[in-house]
Amino acid sequence: MGYNGMSEVRRGRARAEQVTEGLTVVVASALSFVLLIGPAVVFGTTAWHLVTDTGTTAFSRVATPMLFLALVALPLVLAHVAFRMGRRKGRERLTAAVVAVLTLLGASVALFAALCLVLVYAD
């Protein structure tokens, strides 16, 4: 076969799309984990104070940290579900990862906004 300029263009374009998707995954996942650090720290310290406080019941010593852990883990679970659904639809691994990481970012923003509302109105 001879030289075909279109094959080079297609290969380069596919590579550019992969780089763009990869950068989207890296930036969105880093941003979402930064947004998850705030609620994790606040919920962790609150849970620690509730567990070590003398006036709390045994139920609240167990239930409160589990609830806070579930709230912090919820964005990760949603991202995992989005990634699996993308893979089942036959999408490439990187394309499915973009959808999953954008889901993770959206859920992290929602959790961070909820935490901000709790902190503002918790008088």
PDB file of C-alpha atoms in Angstrom:
ATOM      1  CA  MET A   1       0.000   0.000   0.000  1.00  0.00           C
ATOM      2  CA  GLY A   2       1.076   3.525  -0.675  1.00  0.00           C
ATOM      3  CA  TYR A   3       1.131   6.554   1.528  1.00  0.00           C
ATOM      4  CA  ASN A   4      -2.303   7.727   2.495  1.00  0.00           C
ATOM      5  CA  GLY A   5      -2.443  11.134   4.145  1.00  0.00           C
ATOM      6  CA  MET A   6      -5.894  10.496   5.576  1.00  0.00           C
ATOM      7  CA  SER A   7      -4.728   7.607   7.738  1.00  0.00           C
ATOM      8  CA  GLU A   8      -2.165   9.877   9.366  1.00  0.00           C
ATOM      9  CA  VAL A   9      -4.816  12.531   9.995  1.00  0.00           C
ATOM     10  CA  ARG A  10      -7.219  10.013  11.519  1.00  0.00           C
ATOM     11  CA  ARG A  11      -4.560   8.497  13.724  1.00  0.00           C
ATOM     12  CA  GLY A  12      -3.454  11.946  14.879  1.00  0.00           C
ATOM     13  CA  ARG A  13      -6.997  13.014  15.550  1.00  0.00           C
ATOM     14  CA  ALA A  14      -7.724   9.893  17.566  1.00  0.00           C
ATOM     15  CA  ARG A  15      -4.554  10.520  19.565  1.00  0.00           C
ATOM     16  CA  ALA A  16      -5.622  14.124  20.188  1.00  0.00           C
ATOM     17  CA  GLU A  17      -9.021  12.916  21.380  1.00  0.00           C
ATOM     18  CA  GLN A  18      -7.340  10.461  23.733  1.00  0.00           C
ATOM     19  CA  VAL A  19      -5.104  13.187  25.123  1.00  0.00           C
ATOM     20  CA  THR A  20      -8.103  15.466  25.620  1.00  0.00           C
ATOM     21  CA  GLU A  21     -10.074  12.716  27.370  1.00  0.00           C
ATOM     22  CA  GLY A  22      -7.058  11.850  29.513  1.00  0.00           C
ATOM     23  CA  LEU A  23      -6.576  15.455  30.567  1.00  0.00           C
ATOM     24  CA  THR A  24     -10.283  15.699  31.379  1.00  0.00           C
ATOM     25  CA  VAL A  25     -10.021  12.628  33.587  1.00  0.00           C
ATOM     26  CA  VAL A  26      -6.919  13.897  35.403  1.00  0.00           C
ATOM     27  CA  VAL A  27      -8.152  17.449  36.005  1.00  0.00           C
ATOM     28  CA  ALA A  28     -11.703  16.505  37.006  1.00  0.00           C
ATOM     29  CA  SER A  29     -10.582  13.719  39.323  1.00  0.00           C
ATOM     30  CA  ALA A  30      -8.004  15.948  41.028  1.00  0.00           C
ATOM     31  CA  LEU A  31     -10.583  18.709  41.474  1.00  0.00           C
ATOM     32  CA  SER A  32     -13.200  16.305  42.798  1.00  0.00           C
ATOM     33  CA  PHE A  33     -10.795  14.786  45.317  1.00  0.00           C
ATOM     34  CA  VAL A  34      -9.838  18.268  46.499  1.00  0.00           C
ATOM     35  CA  LEU A  35     -13.540  19.002  46.956  1.00  0.00           C
ATOM     36  CA  LEU A  36     -13.988  15.732  48.864  1.00  0.00           C
ATOM     37  CA  ILE A  37     -11.186  16.527  51.299  1.00  0.00           C
ATOM     38  CA  GLY A  38     -13.205  19.299  52.994  1.00  0.00           C
ATOM     39  CA  PRO A  39     -16.282  17.210  53.819  1.00  0.00           C
ATOM     40  CA  ALA A  40     -14.112  14.243  54.792  1.00  0.00           C
ATOM     41  CA  VAL A  41     -12.120  16.312  57.290  1.00  0.00           C
ATOM     42  CA  VAL A  42     -15.168  18.074  58.726  1.00  0.00           C
ATOM     43  CA  PHE A  43     -17.210  14.891  58.967  1.00  0.00           C
ATOM     44  CA  GLY A  44     -14.254  12.995  60.396  1.00  0.00           C
ATOM     45  CA  THR A  45     -13.586  15.512  63.149  1.00  0.00           C
ATOM     46  CA  THR A  46     -17.285  15.754  63.955  1.00  0.00           C
ATOM     47  CA  ALA A  47     -17.536  11.988  64.163  1.00  0.00           C
ATOM     48  CA  TRP A  48     -14.448  11.842  66.370  1.00  0.00           C
ATOM     49  CA  HIS A  49     -15.915  14.408  68.762  1.00  0.00           C
ATOM     50  CA  LEU A  50     -19.209  12.529  68.875  1.00  0.00           C
ATOM     51  CA  VAL A  51     -17.522   9.204  69.529  1.00  0.00           C
ATOM     52  CA  THR A  52     -15.245  10.513  72.267  1.00  0.00           C
ATOM     53  CA  ASP A  53     -17.868  12.734  73.895  1.00  0.00           C
ATOM     54  CA  THR A  54     -19.175  11.418  77.202  1.00  0.00           C
ATOM     55  CA  GLY A  55     -22.805  12.356  76.651  1.00  0.00           C
ATOM     56  CA  THR A  56     -23.474  10.379  73.468  1.00  0.00           C
ATOM     57  CA  THR A  57     -25.296   7.097  73.233  1.00  0.00           C
ATOM     58  CA  ALA A  58     -23.813   3.916  71.835  1.00  0.00           C
ATOM     59  CA  PHE A  59     -26.104   4.133  68.802  1.00  0.00           C
ATOM     60  CA  SER A  60     -24.942   7.620  67.853  1.00  0.00           C
ATOM     61  CA  ARG A  61     -21.324   6.595  68.371  1.00  0.00           C
ATOM     62  CA  VAL A  62     -21.772   3.988  65.646  1.00  0.00           C
ATOM     63  CA  ALA A  63     -24.416   5.546  63.408  1.00  0.00           C
ATOM     64  CA  THR A  64     -22.915   8.999  62.989  1.00  0.00           C
ATOM     65  CA  PRO A  65     -19.504   7.934  61.632  1.00  0.00           C
ATOM     66  CA  MET A  66     -21.214   5.417  59.333  1.00  0.00           C
ATOM     67  CA  LEU A  67     -23.517   8.132  57.995  1.00  0.00           C
ATOM     68  CA  PHE A  68     -20.610  10.499  57.406  1.00  0.00           C
ATOM     69  CA  LEU A  69     -18.608   7.741  55.718  1.00  0.00           C
ATOM     70  CA  ALA A  70     -21.550   6.966  53.461  1.00  0.00           C
ATOM     71  CA  LEU A  71     -21.882  10.630  52.485  1.00  0.00           C
ATOM     72  CA  VAL A  72     -18.207  10.890  51.569  1.00  0.00           C
ATOM     73  CA  ALA A  73     -18.245   7.552  49.705  1.00  0.00           C
ATOM     74  CA  LEU A  74     -21.422   8.349  47.745  1.00  0.00           C
ATOM     75  CA  PRO A  75     -19.660  10.280  44.926  1.00  0.00           C
ATOM     76  CA  LEU A  76     -17.194   7.417  44.488  1.00  0.00           C
ATOM     77  CA  VAL A  77     -19.993   4.859  44.253  1.00  0.00           C
ATOM     78  CA  LEU A  78     -21.874   6.985  41.710  1.00  0.00           C
ATOM     79  CA  ALA A  79     -18.722   7.333  39.602  1.00  0.00           C
ATOM     80  CA  HIS A  80     -18.182   3.578  39.699  1.00  0.00           C
ATOM     81  CA  VAL A  81     -21.749   2.963  38.526  1.00  0.00           C
ATOM     82  CA  ALA A  82     -21.345   5.494  35.699  1.00  0.00           C
ATOM     83  CA  PHE A  83     -18.094   3.862  34.594  1.00  0.00           C
ATOM     84  CA  ARG A  84     -19.658   0.376  34.564  1.00  0.00           C
ATOM     85  CA  MET A  85     -22.656   1.604  32.582  1.00  0.00           C
ATOM     86  CA  GLY A  86     -20.336   3.222  30.050  1.00  0.00           C
ATOM     87  CA  ARG A  87     -18.353   0.013  29.664  1.00  0.00           C
ATOM     88  CA  ARG A  88     -21.516  -2.059  29.206  1.00  0.00           C
ATOM     89  CA  LYS A  89     -22.613   0.216  26.378  1.00  0.00           C
ATOM     90  CA  GLY A  90     -19.440  -0.716  24.526  1.00  0.00           C
ATOM     91  CA  ARG A  91     -17.584   2.544  24.978  1.00  0.00           C
ATOM     92  CA  GLU A  92     -13.833   2.634  25.172  1.00  0.00           C
ATOM     93  CA  ARG A  93     -12.291   2.578  28.604  1.00  0.00           C
ATOM     94  CA  LEU A  94     -11.099   6.186  28.470  1.00  0.00           C
ATOM     95  CA  THR A  95     -14.431   7.488  27.150  1.00  0.00           C
ATOM     96  CA  ALA A  96     -16.268   5.693  29.952  1.00  0.00           C
ATOM     97  CA  ALA A  97     -13.775   7.159  32.425  1.00  0.00           C
ATOM     98  CA  VAL A  98     -14.606  10.693  31.285  1.00  0.00           C
ATOM     99  CA  VAL A  99     -18.283  10.163  32.050  1.00  0.00           C
ATOM    100  CA  ALA A 100     -17.445   8.579  35.400  1.00  0.00           C
ATOM    101  CA  VAL A 101     -15.076  11.322  36.452  1.00  0.00           C
ATOM    102  CA  LEU A 102     -17.523  14.055  35.494  1.00  0.00           C
ATOM    103  CA  THR A 103     -20.124  12.240  37.619  1.00  0.00           C
ATOM    104  CA  LEU A 104     -17.602  12.169  40.458  1.00  0.00           C
ATOM    105  CA  LEU A 105     -16.965  15.882  40.055  1.00  0.00           C
ATOM    106  CA  GLY A 106     -20.669  16.728  40.042  1.00  0.00           C
ATOM    107  CA  ALA A 107     -21.369  14.638  43.124  1.00  0.00           C
ATOM    108  CA  SER A 108     -18.351  16.145  44.897  1.00  0.00           C
ATOM    109  CA  VAL A 109     -19.550  19.657  44.143  1.00  0.00           C
ATOM    110  CA  ALA A 110     -23.024  18.771  45.442  1.00  0.00           C
ATOM    111  CA  LEU A 111     -21.568  17.294  48.647  1.00  0.00           C
ATOM    112  CA  PHE A 112     -19.301  20.309  49.129  1.00  0.00           C
ATOM    113  CA  ALA A 113     -22.231  22.693  48.578  1.00  0.00           C
ATOM    114  CA  ALA A 114     -24.304  20.764  51.113  1.00  0.00           C
ATOM    115  CA  LEU A 115     -21.472  21.002  53.617  1.00  0.00           C
ATOM    116  CA  CYS A 116     -21.196  24.750  53.025  1.00  0.00           C
ATOM    117  CA  LEU A 117     -24.942  25.157  53.588  1.00  0.00           C
ATOM    118  CA  VAL A 118     -24.735  23.161  56.817  1.00  0.00           C
ATOM    119  CA  LEU A 119     -21.833  25.263  58.058  1.00  0.00           C
ATOM    120  CA  VAL A 120     -23.541  28.553  57.137  1.00  0.00           C
ATOM    121  CA  TYR A 121     -26.947  27.753  58.615  1.00  0.00           C
ATOM    122  CA  ALA A 122     -25.873  25.620  61.602  1.00  0.00           C
ATOM    123  CA  ASP A 123     -26.473  28.277  64.237  1.00  0.00           C
TER     124      ASP A 123
END
